[in-house]
Amino acid sequence: MNSPLPDLLDAEDLPEAVLRAAVLDGELYPVGPCYRPVDLPPDAAARASALRSTASQARVLAGRTAAWVWGAAADPGEPLSAFVPSTAAVGHTSPLLGASIRVVRLRASDVMRLDGVPLTTPLRTAIDLLCAAAPSPARADRLGVHALLAIAGATAEDLLADLATRSRLVGRDRAIALAEALRADAFGVAA
């Protein structure tokens, strides 16, 4: 009796060559470093699960990587981005190849779990994208912030109100300026 395929497959389940051949045959599609059967739709929980190993040892998916999980970025970015809360009960986390990991202050309300994987909320992810943005963000980044605000059910005013409560956030002034432009619709989604 054949058992059904798991929702996500990786090289521990099948050899990489077999997984890639299944993509070519139209049986699987890539989800980050994993693969998913084509009869299962792509969703945030699957994208989060695909990055479960990045979010181990008190790490929280963040930045562009979290935006990808939420569906607000085309890819998870290189390197993958994760935070370790400054209150984490671990002295050190082991290094993770291909990931950028920073120790930051996170509020309990900044983190949620999708399929057991911790990541920043859509609003916190939008804040992090604005804090890291260039003075004139690319169109994809502007669209990502708009998408994250829609997912969070938030507005530019909500974003500014949250930023006003964060005095020690790196890039806060840049984020406020970009959020002001967003509120004035100068930030917009036009090219």
Rosetta silent file (secondary structure, phi, psi, omega in degrees, C-alpha in Angstrom):
SEQUENCE: MNSPLPDLLDAEDLPEAVLRAAVLDGELYPVGPCYRPVDLPPDAAARASALRSTASQARVLAGRTAAWVWGAAADPGEPLSAFVPSTAAVGHTSPLLGASIRVVRLRASDVMRLDGVPLTTPLRTAIDLLCAAAPSPARADRLGVHALLAIAGATAEDLLADLATRSRLVGRDRAIALAEALRADAFGVAA
SCORE:     score description
SCORE:     0.000 S_00000001
   1 L     0.000  129.389  179.729    0.000    0.000    0.000 S_00000001
   2 L   -85.522  135.699  176.448    1.397    3.374   -1.006 S_00000001
   3 L   -93.660  149.125 -179.848    1.301    6.165    1.531 S_00000001
   4 L   -66.115  157.625  177.424    0.539    9.701    0.344 S_00000001
   5 L   -69.382  146.929  173.077    3.374   12.174   -0.015 S_00000001
   6 L   -66.698  164.515 -178.973    3.977   14.547    2.869 S_00000001
   7 L   -63.205  -32.440  177.505    2.983   18.177    2.348 S_00000001
   8 L  -130.532  137.593  179.255    6.646   19.199    2.031 S_00000001
   9 E  -121.784  147.441  172.867    9.529   17.155    0.692 S_00000001
  10 L  -143.167 -172.168 -175.161   13.256   17.729    0.859 S_00000001
  11 L   -65.010  -14.107  174.093   16.490   15.826    0.242 S_00000001
  12 L   -77.588  -24.125  179.635   15.911   13.809    3.429 S_00000001
  13 L   -86.533  -46.182 -178.336   12.723   12.384    1.890 S_00000001
  14 L  -143.563  153.262  176.430   13.955   11.793   -1.672 S_00000001
  15 L   -59.251  146.687 -177.764   17.210   12.456   -3.529 S_00000001
  16 H   -54.585  -39.155 -179.659   17.476   16.000   -4.914 S_00000001
  17 H   -62.307  -38.813  179.380   17.629   14.659   -8.490 S_00000001
  18 H   -67.950  -41.339  178.943   14.312   12.835   -8.008 S_00000001
  19 H   -63.220  -43.751  179.571   12.704   15.957   -6.532 S_00000001
  20 H   -67.408  -35.737  176.694   13.884   18.119   -9.439 S_00000001
  21 H   -65.178  -37.597  178.201   12.687   15.514  -11.949 S_00000001
  22 H   -66.802  -31.679  174.296    9.269   15.573  -10.276 S_00000001
  23 H   -65.403  -46.282  179.006    9.226   19.365  -10.739 S_00000001
  24 H   -62.198  -33.315  178.593    9.994   18.906  -14.439 S_00000001
  25 L   -80.091   -3.967  178.613    7.220   16.289  -14.645 S_00000001
  26 L    80.476   18.184 -179.592    4.753   18.736  -13.095 S_00000001
  27 L   -94.095  -27.416 -179.343    4.241   16.683   -9.917 S_00000001
  28 E  -131.523  160.544  170.082    5.963   19.050   -7.464 S_00000001
  29 E  -134.345  150.884 -178.316    6.773   22.753   -7.236 S_00000001
  30 E   -74.162  142.657  173.298    9.532   24.395   -5.186 S_00000001
  31 E  -133.539   95.536 -175.131    8.750   26.112   -1.879 S_00000001
  32 L    59.041 -129.129 -179.439   11.981   27.668   -0.637 S_00000001
  33 L   -84.564    2.060 -177.238   14.402   24.795   -0.050 S_00000001
  34 E  -115.106 -176.381  179.035   11.591   22.209   -0.156 S_00000001
  35 E  -135.123  150.397 -176.509    9.062   20.872   -2.664 S_00000001
  36 E  -134.206  140.772  176.274    5.282   20.532   -2.472 S_00000001
  37 E   -59.896  142.640 -174.561    2.826   18.385   -4.458 S_00000001
  38 L   -66.112  -18.602  179.684    1.019   20.430   -7.114 S_00000001
  39 L   -81.429   -2.480  176.063   -2.403   19.498   -5.762 S_00000001
  40 L  -107.211  126.975 -176.692   -1.664   21.470   -2.578 S_00000001
  41 L   -71.360  151.860  174.137   -1.899   25.268   -2.917 S_00000001
  42 L   -70.811  135.933  177.374    0.964   27.496   -1.855 S_00000001
  43 L  -149.395  169.929 -176.128    0.220   29.179    1.455 S_00000001
  44 H   -62.312  -39.440 -179.461    1.974   30.967    4.282 S_00000001
  45 H   -62.798  -39.172  178.606    1.986   27.908    6.557 S_00000001
  46 H   -67.505  -41.866  178.145    3.763   25.821    3.894 S_00000001
  47 H   -63.967  -39.987  177.418    6.348   28.552    3.287 S_00000001
  48 H   -63.231  -45.864 -179.944    6.935   28.828    7.048 S_00000001
  49 H   -61.206  -34.391  179.560    7.314   25.054    7.365 S_00000001
  50 H   -64.331  -22.596 -179.271    9.837   25.034    4.528 S_00000001
  51 L  -110.223   21.831 -177.809   12.055   27.289    6.659 S_00000001
  52 L   -53.943  -40.175 -177.485   11.507   25.462    9.950 S_00000001
  53 L   -67.696  -29.624  177.343   15.231   24.745   10.399 S_00000001
  54 L   -69.320  -30.886 -176.785   16.051   28.465   10.086 S_00000001
  55 L   -95.921   22.804  177.540   13.578   29.217   12.891 S_00000001
  56 L   -91.608  171.628  178.432   14.986   26.686   15.362 S_00000001
  57 L    56.570   49.087  175.982   16.952   27.497   18.548 S_00000001
  58 L    69.768   10.358  178.068   14.842   30.536   19.515 S_00000001
  59 L   -82.285  146.574 -178.816   15.244   32.134   16.060 S_00000001
  60 E  -122.862  124.333  177.232   12.305   34.048   14.571 S_00000001
  61 E   -60.475  137.958 -174.049   11.932   34.485   10.800 S_00000001
  62 L  -149.139  176.689  174.750   12.066   38.192   10.004 S_00000001
  63 H    57.710 -140.889 -178.146   12.581   40.848    7.346 S_00000001
  64 H   -61.267  -32.743  179.165   12.326   39.828    3.706 S_00000001
  65 H   -62.984  -45.560  176.801   12.235   36.160    4.720 S_00000001
  66 H   -65.610  -37.871  177.593    9.096   36.757    6.824 S_00000001
  67 H   -60.358  -39.362  176.889    7.654   38.897    4.006 S_00000001
  68 H   -63.537  -43.935  178.784    8.100   35.895    1.658 S_00000001
  69 H   -58.249  -43.116 -179.303    6.333   33.631    4.151 S_00000001
  70 H   -72.958   -9.180 -179.817    3.419   36.093    4.276 S_00000001
  71 L    88.097   15.647 -177.068    3.315   36.169    0.459 S_00000001
  72 L  -103.753    5.978  176.023    4.489   39.785    0.229 S_00000001
  73 L  -141.377  150.107 -176.293    7.863   39.072   -1.437 S_00000001
  74 L   -72.855  -25.955  179.682    8.757   36.980   -4.469 S_00000001
  75 L  -148.557  165.102 -176.570   11.546   35.084   -2.694 S_00000001
  76 L   -77.089   -3.015  179.459   12.876   34.681    0.854 S_00000001
  77 L    81.690  157.066  176.468   15.986   36.714    0.100 S_00000001
  78 L  -127.341  124.129   -4.994   19.637   35.853    0.409 S_00000001
  79 L   -75.474  163.913  174.165   20.754   35.449    3.078 S_00000001
  80 E   -61.002  151.297 -176.253   17.673   34.305    4.971 S_00000001
  81 E  -116.983  132.596  177.140   16.825   36.685    7.798 S_00000001
  82 E  -145.482  153.232  175.544   16.057   35.744   11.381 S_00000001
  83 E  -112.866  152.457  166.804   16.026   37.451   14.767 S_00000001
  84 E  -116.554  117.780  179.675   16.891   36.089   18.170 S_00000001
  85 E   -59.044  140.568 -178.644   14.879   37.915   20.829 S_00000001
  86 L   -63.758  -17.039  178.984   17.143   39.589   23.387 S_00000001
  87 L   -94.441    4.916 -178.329   15.117   37.812   26.076 S_00000001
  88 L   -60.143  143.629 -176.816   15.743   34.352   24.609 S_00000001
  89 L   -85.446   30.002  176.568   16.847   31.845   27.200 S_00000001
  90 L  -123.449  140.308  178.586   19.852   30.805   25.145 S_00000001
  91 L   -71.342  -42.914 -179.031   23.313   32.258   25.432 S_00000001
  92 L  -146.594  148.996  170.005   24.155   31.646   21.803 S_00000001
  93 L  -106.158  149.360 -179.939   22.502   30.061   18.853 S_00000001
  94 L   -69.385  147.017 -179.909   24.589   28.007   16.525 S_00000001
  95 L   -61.010  151.327 -179.820   25.518   29.747   13.286 S_00000001
  96 L  -125.007  116.445 -178.826   23.318   28.978   10.336 S_00000001
  97 L   -60.179  131.281  177.665   24.895   28.839    6.911 S_00000001
  98 L    80.169   18.167 -179.692   23.152   31.191    4.482 S_00000001
  99 E  -133.592  145.476  173.758   21.323   33.168    7.154 S_00000001
 100 E  -103.608  118.351 -175.917   21.679   36.603    8.707 S_00000001
 101 E  -122.272  128.182  179.271   20.797   36.431   12.392 S_00000001
 102 E  -125.409  148.799  173.399   20.559   39.440   14.716 S_00000001
 103 E   -89.718  124.014 -178.188   19.715   39.796   18.375 S_00000001
 104 E  -138.391  163.355  171.780   16.840   42.287   18.721 S_00000001
 105 L   -84.910  124.143  176.171   14.174   43.372   21.171 S_00000001
 106 L  -123.911  135.614  172.667   10.871   41.841   20.203 S_00000001
 107 L   -79.425  156.302  176.948    7.566   42.391   21.927 S_00000001
 108 H   -58.085  -33.757 -179.146    5.375   39.366   22.493 S_00000001
 109 H   -76.119   -6.474  179.212    2.927   40.958   20.048 S_00000001
 110 H   -84.995  -12.741 -172.701    5.657   41.090   17.345 S_00000001
 111 E  -123.807  139.364  171.877    5.840   37.301   16.978 S_00000001
 112 E  -139.084  173.324 -179.601    3.343   34.678   15.956 S_00000001
 113 E  -120.184  135.544  171.823    3.523   31.062   14.845 S_00000001
 114 E  -118.447  120.461 -177.753    2.463   29.532   11.565 S_00000001
 115 L    51.723   35.887  178.467    2.430   25.748   11.615 S_00000001
 116 L    82.735   -1.609 -177.751    4.582   26.005   14.749 S_00000001
 117 E   -97.688  122.302  179.780    7.229   28.194   13.079 S_00000001
 118 E   -75.838  135.929  175.398    7.878   31.570   14.788 S_00000001
 119 E  -152.476  161.935  179.225    7.969   34.636   12.567 S_00000001
 120 E   -70.273  148.278  178.977    7.326   38.334   12.875 S_00000001
 121 L   -64.765  162.654  178.043    3.742   39.480   12.436 S_00000001
 122 H   -55.641  -40.597 -179.758    2.802   41.199    9.174 S_00000001
 123 H   -66.472  -45.849  178.763    2.902   44.638   10.869 S_00000001
 124 H   -64.349  -36.561  178.298    6.313   44.028   12.477 S_00000001
 125 H   -63.476  -42.170  177.100    7.580   42.637    9.165 S_00000001
 126 H   -61.694  -41.692  177.647    6.452   45.825    7.397 S_00000001
 127 H   -60.335  -45.875 -179.515    8.268   47.875   10.049 S_00000001
 128 H   -63.637  -38.974  177.735   11.448   45.851    9.550 S_00000001
 129 H   -64.055  -41.358  179.191   11.266   46.270    5.771 S_00000001
 130 H   -67.891  -37.970  179.213   10.888   50.044    6.153 S_00000001
 131 H   -65.234  -31.553 -177.545   13.754   50.230    8.660 S_00000001
 132 H   -94.996   -4.887 -173.847   16.045   48.388    6.224 S_00000001
 133 L   -70.360  152.831  171.735   14.808   50.132    3.064 S_00000001
 134 L   -69.758  162.668  179.937   16.902   52.381    0.909 S_00000001
 135 L   -54.227  -31.271  175.414   15.884   56.071    0.938 S_00000001
 136 L  -125.229   89.450 -173.677   13.911   55.362   -2.230 S_00000001
 137 L   -62.017  151.154  176.990   12.692   51.743   -1.945 S_00000001
 138 L   -65.416  158.066 -179.157   12.233   49.571   -5.004 S_00000001
 139 H   -57.314  -40.427 -179.617    8.720   49.056   -6.324 S_00000001
 140 H   -62.285  -38.018  177.947    8.692   45.437   -5.108 S_00000001
 141 H   -68.496  -38.347  177.151    9.498   46.595   -1.568 S_00000001
 142 H   -64.597  -44.027  177.383    6.729   49.206   -1.683 S_00000001
 143 H   -61.729  -39.137  179.210    4.275   46.583   -2.909 S_00000001
 144 H   -61.745  -43.138  178.733    5.461   44.256   -0.146 S_00000001
 145 H   -64.621  -42.991  176.899    4.767   46.838    2.545 S_00000001
 146 H   -60.007  -43.985  179.945    1.299   47.477    1.090 S_00000001
 147 H   -63.788  -42.255  179.435    0.608   43.730    1.027 S_00000001
 148 H   -64.406  -40.422  177.147    1.790   43.286    4.622 S_00000001
 149 H   -63.628  -39.750  178.306   -0.410   46.139    5.817 S_00000001
 150 H   -64.366  -42.855  179.057   -3.389   44.574    4.021 S_00000001
 151 H   -62.588  -39.405 -179.258   -2.659   41.170    5.613 S_00000001
 152 H   -76.626  -13.329 -174.773   -2.387   42.853    9.033 S_00000001
 153 L    67.445   33.777 -175.386   -5.567   44.839    8.444 S_00000001
 154 L  -116.039  165.951  178.236   -3.531   47.940    9.261 S_00000001
 155 L  -118.877  174.576  175.383   -3.078   51.396    7.786 S_00000001
 156 H   -61.819  -33.494  177.365   -0.130   53.755    7.465 S_00000001
 157 H   -64.225  -40.973  176.696   -1.463   55.518   10.574 S_00000001
 158 H   -61.929  -41.053  178.850   -1.290   52.233   12.506 S_00000001
 159 H   -61.728  -46.854  178.911    2.260   51.787   11.272 S_00000001
 160 H   -64.764  -39.559  178.698    3.226   55.299   12.413 S_00000001
 161 H   -63.116  -41.159  178.177    1.541   54.809   15.784 S_00000001
 162 H   -65.791  -45.591  179.626    3.511   51.599   16.331 S_00000001
 163 H   -60.424  -33.187 -179.621    6.777   53.240   15.251 S_00000001
 164 H   -64.543  -22.360 -179.129    6.144   56.092   17.720 S_00000001
 165 L   -92.357    1.472 -175.906    6.315   53.558   20.573 S_00000001
 166 L  -115.902   91.985 -175.156    9.694   52.144   19.507 S_00000001
 167 L   -81.299  -21.611 -174.201   12.468   54.487   20.589 S_00000001
 168 L  -110.485   22.258 -177.777   15.428   52.098   20.177 S_00000001
 169 L   -84.149  124.210  178.695   14.662   50.603   16.785 S_00000001
 170 L   -67.066  127.566 -178.785   17.553   50.774   14.318 S_00000001
 171 L    86.501    9.817 -175.889   16.371   52.596   11.175 S_00000001
 172 H   -59.518  -44.125 -178.345   13.321   54.029   12.946 S_00000001
 173 H   -62.108  -41.917  177.651   13.713   57.550   11.523 S_00000001
 174 H   -63.420  -43.122 -179.939   13.926   56.180    7.963 S_00000001
 175 H   -62.398  -40.743  178.925   10.878   53.976    8.612 S_00000001
 176 H   -63.626  -44.542  179.778    8.899   56.952    9.937 S_00000001
 177 H   -61.343  -42.855 -179.897    9.790   59.051    6.881 S_00000001
 178 H   -69.662  -36.826  177.773    8.755   56.233    4.529 S_00000001
 179 H   -67.836  -36.061  174.900    5.557   55.578    6.499 S_00000001
 180 H   -61.408  -43.545  178.234    4.742   59.314    6.323 S_00000001
 181 H   -64.535  -37.157  177.493    5.189   59.132    2.551 S_00000001
 182 H   -63.289  -44.331  179.793    2.979   56.037    2.516 S_00000001
 183 H   -63.175  -38.328  179.830    0.310   57.896    4.467 S_00000001
 184 L   -80.866   -0.948  179.986    0.531   60.832    2.057 S_00000001
 185 L    66.723   11.719  173.408    0.347   58.280   -0.780 S_00000001
 186 L   -76.760  -26.352  177.822    3.620   59.605   -2.179 S_00000001
 187 L   -65.873  -49.476  172.701    5.115   56.225   -1.242 S_00000001
 188 L    40.049 -176.339  177.815    2.422   54.579   -3.364 S_00000001
 189 L  -117.247    6.059  177.697    2.751   51.551   -5.568 S_00000001
 190 L   -73.223  158.064 -179.620    3.322   53.371   -8.824 S_00000001
 191 L   -62.689    0.000    0.000    6.658   52.935  -10.560 S_00000001
